[in-house]
mmCIF file of C-alpha atoms in Angstrom:
data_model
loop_
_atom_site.group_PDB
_atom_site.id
_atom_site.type_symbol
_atom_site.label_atom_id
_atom_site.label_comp_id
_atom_site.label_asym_id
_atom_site.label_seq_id
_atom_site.Cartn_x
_atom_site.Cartn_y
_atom_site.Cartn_z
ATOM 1 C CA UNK A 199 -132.590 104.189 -76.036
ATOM 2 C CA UNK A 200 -129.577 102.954 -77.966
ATOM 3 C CA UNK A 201 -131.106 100.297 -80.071
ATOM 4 C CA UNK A 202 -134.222 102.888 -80.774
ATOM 5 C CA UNK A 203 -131.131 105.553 -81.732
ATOM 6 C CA UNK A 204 -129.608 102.302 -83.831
ATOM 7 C CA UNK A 205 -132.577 101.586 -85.492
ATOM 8 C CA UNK A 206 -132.841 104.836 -86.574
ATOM 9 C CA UNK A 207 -129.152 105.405 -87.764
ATOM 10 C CA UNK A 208 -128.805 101.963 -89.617
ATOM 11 C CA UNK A 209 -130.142 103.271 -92.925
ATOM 12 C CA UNK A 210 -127.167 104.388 -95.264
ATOM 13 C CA UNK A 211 -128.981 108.013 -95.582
ATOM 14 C CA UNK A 212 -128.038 110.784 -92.672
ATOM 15 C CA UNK A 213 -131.350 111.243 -91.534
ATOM 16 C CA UNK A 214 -130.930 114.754 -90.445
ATOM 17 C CA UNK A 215 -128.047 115.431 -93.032
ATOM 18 C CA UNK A 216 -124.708 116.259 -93.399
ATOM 19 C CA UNK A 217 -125.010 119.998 -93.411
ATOM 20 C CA UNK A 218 -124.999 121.975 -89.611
ATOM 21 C CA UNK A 219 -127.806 123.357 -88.107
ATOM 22 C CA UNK A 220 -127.930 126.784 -88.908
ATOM 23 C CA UNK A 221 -128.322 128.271 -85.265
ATOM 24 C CA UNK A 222 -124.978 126.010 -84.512
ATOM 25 C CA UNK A 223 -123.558 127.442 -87.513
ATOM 26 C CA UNK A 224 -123.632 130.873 -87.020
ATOM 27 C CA UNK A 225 -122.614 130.729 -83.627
ATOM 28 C CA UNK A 226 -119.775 128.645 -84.158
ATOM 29 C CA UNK A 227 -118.476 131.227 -87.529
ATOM 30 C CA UNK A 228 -118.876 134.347 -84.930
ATOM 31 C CA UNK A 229 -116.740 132.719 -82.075
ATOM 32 C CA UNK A 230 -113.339 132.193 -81.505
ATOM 33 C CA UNK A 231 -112.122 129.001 -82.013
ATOM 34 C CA UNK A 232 -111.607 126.771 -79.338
ATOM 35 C CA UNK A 233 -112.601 123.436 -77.809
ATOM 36 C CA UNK A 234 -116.196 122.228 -77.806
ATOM 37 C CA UNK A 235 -118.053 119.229 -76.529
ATOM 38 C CA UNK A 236 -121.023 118.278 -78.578
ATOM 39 C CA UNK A 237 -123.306 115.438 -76.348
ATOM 40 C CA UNK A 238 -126.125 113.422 -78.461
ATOM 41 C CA UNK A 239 -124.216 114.121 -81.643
ATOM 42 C CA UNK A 240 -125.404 111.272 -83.020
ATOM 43 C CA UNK A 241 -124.341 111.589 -86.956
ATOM 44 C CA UNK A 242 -121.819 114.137 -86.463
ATOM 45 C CA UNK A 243 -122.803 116.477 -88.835
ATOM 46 C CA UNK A 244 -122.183 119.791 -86.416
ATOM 47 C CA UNK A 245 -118.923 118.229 -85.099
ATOM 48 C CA UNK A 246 -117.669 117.713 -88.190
ATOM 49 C CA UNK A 247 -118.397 121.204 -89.431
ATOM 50 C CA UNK A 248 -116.835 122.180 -86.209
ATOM 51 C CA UNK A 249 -114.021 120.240 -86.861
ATOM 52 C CA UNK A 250 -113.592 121.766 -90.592
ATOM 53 C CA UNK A 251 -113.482 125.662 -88.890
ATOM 54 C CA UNK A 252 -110.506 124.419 -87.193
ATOM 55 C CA UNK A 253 -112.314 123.450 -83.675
ATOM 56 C CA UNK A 254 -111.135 121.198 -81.103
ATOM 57 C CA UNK A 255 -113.979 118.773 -80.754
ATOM 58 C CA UNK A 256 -115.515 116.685 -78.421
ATOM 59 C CA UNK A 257 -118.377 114.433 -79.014
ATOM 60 C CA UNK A 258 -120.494 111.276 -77.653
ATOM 61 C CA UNK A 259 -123.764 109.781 -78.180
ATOM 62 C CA UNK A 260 -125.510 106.312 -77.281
ATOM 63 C CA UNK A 261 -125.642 104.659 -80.643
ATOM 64 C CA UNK A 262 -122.698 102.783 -82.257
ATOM 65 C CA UNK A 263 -124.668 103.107 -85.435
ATOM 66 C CA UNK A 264 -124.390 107.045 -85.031
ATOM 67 C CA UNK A 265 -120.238 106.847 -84.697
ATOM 68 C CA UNK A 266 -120.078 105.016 -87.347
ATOM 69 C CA UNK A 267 -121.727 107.812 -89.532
ATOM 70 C CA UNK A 268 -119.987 110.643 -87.912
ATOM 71 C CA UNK A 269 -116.657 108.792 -88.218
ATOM 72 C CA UNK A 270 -117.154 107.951 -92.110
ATOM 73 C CA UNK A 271 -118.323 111.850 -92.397
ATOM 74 C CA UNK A 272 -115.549 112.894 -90.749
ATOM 75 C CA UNK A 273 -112.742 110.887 -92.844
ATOM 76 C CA UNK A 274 -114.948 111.670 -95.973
ATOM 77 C CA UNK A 275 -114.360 115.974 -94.607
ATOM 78 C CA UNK A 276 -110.479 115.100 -93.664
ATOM 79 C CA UNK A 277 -111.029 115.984 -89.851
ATOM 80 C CA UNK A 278 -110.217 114.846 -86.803
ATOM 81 C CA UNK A 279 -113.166 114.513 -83.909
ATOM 82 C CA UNK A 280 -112.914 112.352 -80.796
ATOM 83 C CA UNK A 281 -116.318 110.687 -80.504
ATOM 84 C CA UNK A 282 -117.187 108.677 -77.741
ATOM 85 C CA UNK A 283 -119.687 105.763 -77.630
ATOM 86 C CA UNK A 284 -121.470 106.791 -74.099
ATOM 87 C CA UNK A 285 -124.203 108.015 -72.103
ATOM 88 C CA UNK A 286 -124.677 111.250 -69.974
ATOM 89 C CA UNK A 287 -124.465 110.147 -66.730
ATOM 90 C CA UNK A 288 -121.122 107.797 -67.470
ATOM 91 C CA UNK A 289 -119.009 110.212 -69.927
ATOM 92 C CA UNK A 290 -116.337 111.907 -68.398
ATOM 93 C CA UNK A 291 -114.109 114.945 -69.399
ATOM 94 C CA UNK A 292 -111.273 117.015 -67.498
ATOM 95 C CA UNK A 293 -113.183 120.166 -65.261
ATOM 96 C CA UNK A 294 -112.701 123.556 -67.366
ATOM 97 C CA UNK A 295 -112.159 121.374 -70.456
ATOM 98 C CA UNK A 296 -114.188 123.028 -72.811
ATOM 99 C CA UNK A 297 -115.120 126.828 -74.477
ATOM 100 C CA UNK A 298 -118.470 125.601 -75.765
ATOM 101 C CA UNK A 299 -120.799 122.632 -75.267
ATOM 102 C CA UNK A 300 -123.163 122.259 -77.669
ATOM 103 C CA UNK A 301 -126.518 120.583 -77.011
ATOM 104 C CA UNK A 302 -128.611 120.360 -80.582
ATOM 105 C CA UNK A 303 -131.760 118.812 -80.224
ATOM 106 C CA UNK A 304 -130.795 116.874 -76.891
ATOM 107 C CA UNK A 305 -134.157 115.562 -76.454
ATOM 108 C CA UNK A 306 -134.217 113.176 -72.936
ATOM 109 C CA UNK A 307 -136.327 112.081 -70.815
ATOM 110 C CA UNK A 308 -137.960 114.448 -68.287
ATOM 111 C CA UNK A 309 -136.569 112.455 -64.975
ATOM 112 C CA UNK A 310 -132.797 112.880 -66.290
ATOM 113 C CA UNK A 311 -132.949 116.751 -67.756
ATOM 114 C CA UNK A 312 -131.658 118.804 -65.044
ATOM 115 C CA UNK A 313 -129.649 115.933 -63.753
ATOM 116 C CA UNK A 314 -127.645 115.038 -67.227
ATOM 117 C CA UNK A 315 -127.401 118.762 -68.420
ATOM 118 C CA UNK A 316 -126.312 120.190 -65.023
ATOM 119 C CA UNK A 317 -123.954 117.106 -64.943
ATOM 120 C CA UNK A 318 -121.850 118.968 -68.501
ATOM 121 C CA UNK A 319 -121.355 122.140 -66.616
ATOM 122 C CA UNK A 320 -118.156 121.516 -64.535
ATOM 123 C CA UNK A 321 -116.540 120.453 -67.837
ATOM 124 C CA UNK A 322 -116.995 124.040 -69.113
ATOM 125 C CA UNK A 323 -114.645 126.833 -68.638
ATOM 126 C CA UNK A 324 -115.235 130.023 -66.837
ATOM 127 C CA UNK A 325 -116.504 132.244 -69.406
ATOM 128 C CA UNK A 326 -117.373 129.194 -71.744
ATOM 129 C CA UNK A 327 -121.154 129.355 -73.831
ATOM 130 C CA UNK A 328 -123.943 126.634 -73.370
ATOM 131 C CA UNK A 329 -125.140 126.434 -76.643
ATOM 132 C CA UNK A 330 -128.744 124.849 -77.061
ATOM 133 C CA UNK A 331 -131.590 124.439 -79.487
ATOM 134 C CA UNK A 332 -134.414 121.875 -79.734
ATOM 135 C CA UNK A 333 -137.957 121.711 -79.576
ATOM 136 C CA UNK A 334 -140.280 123.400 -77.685
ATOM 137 C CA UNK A 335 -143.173 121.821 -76.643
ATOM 138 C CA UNK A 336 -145.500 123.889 -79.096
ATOM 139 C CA UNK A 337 -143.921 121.197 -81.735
ATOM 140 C CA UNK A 338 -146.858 118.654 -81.163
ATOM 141 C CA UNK A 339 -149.375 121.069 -83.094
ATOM 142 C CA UNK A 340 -146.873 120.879 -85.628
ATOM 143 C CA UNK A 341 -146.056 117.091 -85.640
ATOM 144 C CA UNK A 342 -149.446 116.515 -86.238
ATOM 145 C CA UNK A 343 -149.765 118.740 -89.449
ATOM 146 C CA UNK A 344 -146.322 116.638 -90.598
ATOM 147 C CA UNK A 345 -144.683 113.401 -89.641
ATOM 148 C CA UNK A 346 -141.139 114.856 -90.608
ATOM 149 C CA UNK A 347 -140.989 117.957 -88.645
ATOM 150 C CA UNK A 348 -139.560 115.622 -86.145
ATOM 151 C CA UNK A 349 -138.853 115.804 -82.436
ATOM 152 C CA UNK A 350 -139.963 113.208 -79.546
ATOM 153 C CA UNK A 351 -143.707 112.681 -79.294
ATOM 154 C CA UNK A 352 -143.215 112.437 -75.444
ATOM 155 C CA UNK A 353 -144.470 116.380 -74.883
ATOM 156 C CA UNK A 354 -142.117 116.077 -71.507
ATOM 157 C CA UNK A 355 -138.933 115.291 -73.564
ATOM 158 C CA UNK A 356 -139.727 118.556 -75.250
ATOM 159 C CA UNK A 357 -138.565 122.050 -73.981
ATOM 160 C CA UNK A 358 -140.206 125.423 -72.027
ATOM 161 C CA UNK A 359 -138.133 128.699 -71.458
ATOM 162 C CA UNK A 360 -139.206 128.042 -67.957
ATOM 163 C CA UNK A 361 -137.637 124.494 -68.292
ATOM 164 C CA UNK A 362 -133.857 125.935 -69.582
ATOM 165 C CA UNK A 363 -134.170 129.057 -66.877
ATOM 166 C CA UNK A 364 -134.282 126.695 -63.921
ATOM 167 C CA UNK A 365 -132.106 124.165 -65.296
ATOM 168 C CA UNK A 366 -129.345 126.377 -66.137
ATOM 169 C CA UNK A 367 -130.063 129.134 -63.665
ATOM 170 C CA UNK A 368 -126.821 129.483 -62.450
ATOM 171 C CA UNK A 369 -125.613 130.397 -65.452
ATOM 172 C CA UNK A 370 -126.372 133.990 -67.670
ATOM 173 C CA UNK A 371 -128.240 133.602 -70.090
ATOM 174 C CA UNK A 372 -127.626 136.036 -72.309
ATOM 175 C CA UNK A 373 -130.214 134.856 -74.986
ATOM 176 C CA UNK A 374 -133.476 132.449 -74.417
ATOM 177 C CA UNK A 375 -136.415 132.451 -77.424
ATOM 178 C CA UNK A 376 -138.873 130.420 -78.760
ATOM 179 C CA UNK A 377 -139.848 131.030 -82.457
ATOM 180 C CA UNK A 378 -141.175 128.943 -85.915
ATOM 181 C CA UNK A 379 -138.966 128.359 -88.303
ATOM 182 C CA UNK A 380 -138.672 125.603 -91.661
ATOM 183 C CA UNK A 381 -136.343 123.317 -90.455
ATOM 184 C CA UNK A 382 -134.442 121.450 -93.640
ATOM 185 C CA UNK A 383 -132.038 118.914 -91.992
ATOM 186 C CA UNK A 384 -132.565 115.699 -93.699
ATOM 187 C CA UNK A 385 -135.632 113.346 -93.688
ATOM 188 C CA UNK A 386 -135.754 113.632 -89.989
ATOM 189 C CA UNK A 387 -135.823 117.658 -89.728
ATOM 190 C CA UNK A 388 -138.400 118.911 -92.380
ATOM 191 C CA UNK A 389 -140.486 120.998 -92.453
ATOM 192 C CA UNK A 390 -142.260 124.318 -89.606
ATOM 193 C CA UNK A 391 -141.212 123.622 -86.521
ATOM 194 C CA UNK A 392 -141.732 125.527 -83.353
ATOM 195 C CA UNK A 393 -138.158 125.211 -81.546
ATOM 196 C CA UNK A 394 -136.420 127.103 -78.787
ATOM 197 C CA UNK A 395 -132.966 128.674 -78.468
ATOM 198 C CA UNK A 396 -130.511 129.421 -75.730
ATOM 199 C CA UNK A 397 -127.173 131.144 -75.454
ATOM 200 C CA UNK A 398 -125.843 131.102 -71.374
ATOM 201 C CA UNK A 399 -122.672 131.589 -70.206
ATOM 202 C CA UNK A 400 -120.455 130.301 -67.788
ATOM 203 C CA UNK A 401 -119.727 133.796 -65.399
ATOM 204 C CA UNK A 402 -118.358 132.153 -62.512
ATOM 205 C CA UNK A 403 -116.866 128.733 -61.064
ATOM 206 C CA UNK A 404 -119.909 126.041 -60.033
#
């Protein structure tokens, strides 16, 4: 998966811009500021947003080529983000590390989804926010209508509400939707996309 993710960041452009999503974006506005780990960042375009409303941030993904952007975007903003080359199952962070992690458009495969994202929750605080959106698996139809509305192919890399309930069940979630919306996040992002949401919250100690 890291040459694929390589491949895909080599190009000079930021495929899915430099802007934040917008569902990351208003969260992150609305909350008080803290620390936040952001896994699959690739580009870095919500850490370094995160990073520019005064967050402490956290981030890692697979590709090298991805760093690189989100480095050069961060320098380019003046921030600071710590950005780790590395995988789910070998990153490590202190337990109760962070207020939020942030998982946009985490997309992995189906064997290693309730494994990997269970594996984030002792980093969070008591009281911390899982964050999430990405596809849901409605987002074939939508593929097929446009090439750049983006997300996996693989329909079991893509998400159900049924899916996020039992993978973060021990959590509350205090807010779980699917809807369509016109995504605009570079090349890569463009276009109606059915995607689902999740806000869940760390109540007690796991």
């Amino acid at each position: 998966m890291s040459n694929f993710w390589d491949d895909r960041y080599r190009d000079g452009k930021y495929i899915y811009g430099t802007n934040p999503n917008a569902f990351f974006k208003e969260f992150i506005i609305r909350h008080p500021i803290g620390t936040i780990l952001l896994p699959a960042e690739g580009e870095g375009r919500n850490a370094v947003y995160a990073a520019q409303c005064g967050w402490k941030v956290e981030a890692f993904d697979l590709s090298k080529e991805g760093w690189n952007k989100a480095i050069k975007l961060a320098n380019q903003q003046n921030v600071n983000i710590n950005y780790q080359i590395a995988s789910f199952d070998s990153v490590e962070y202190r337990p109760s590390q962070f207020d939020v992690i942030a998982l946009i458009y985490a997309h992995i495969p189906k064997e290693n989804k309730t494994e990997f994202f269970r594996r984030l929750l002792p980093f969070l605080k008591t009281g911390g926010y899982v964050l999430f959106e990405g596809f849901s698996k409605e987002q074939r139809e939508y593929q097929k209508q446009n090439e750049s509305a983006g997300g996996p192919k693989d329909i079991d890399m893509l998400f159900s509400e049924d899916e996020l309930s039992t993978i973060f069940q021990d959590m509350e979630i205090i807010k779980l939707e699917k809807c369509i919306t016109t995504l605009s996040e570079g090349i890569g992002h463009s276009g109606e996309s059915a995607i689902i949401r999740m806000i869940a919250r760390k109540s007690h100690i796991k």
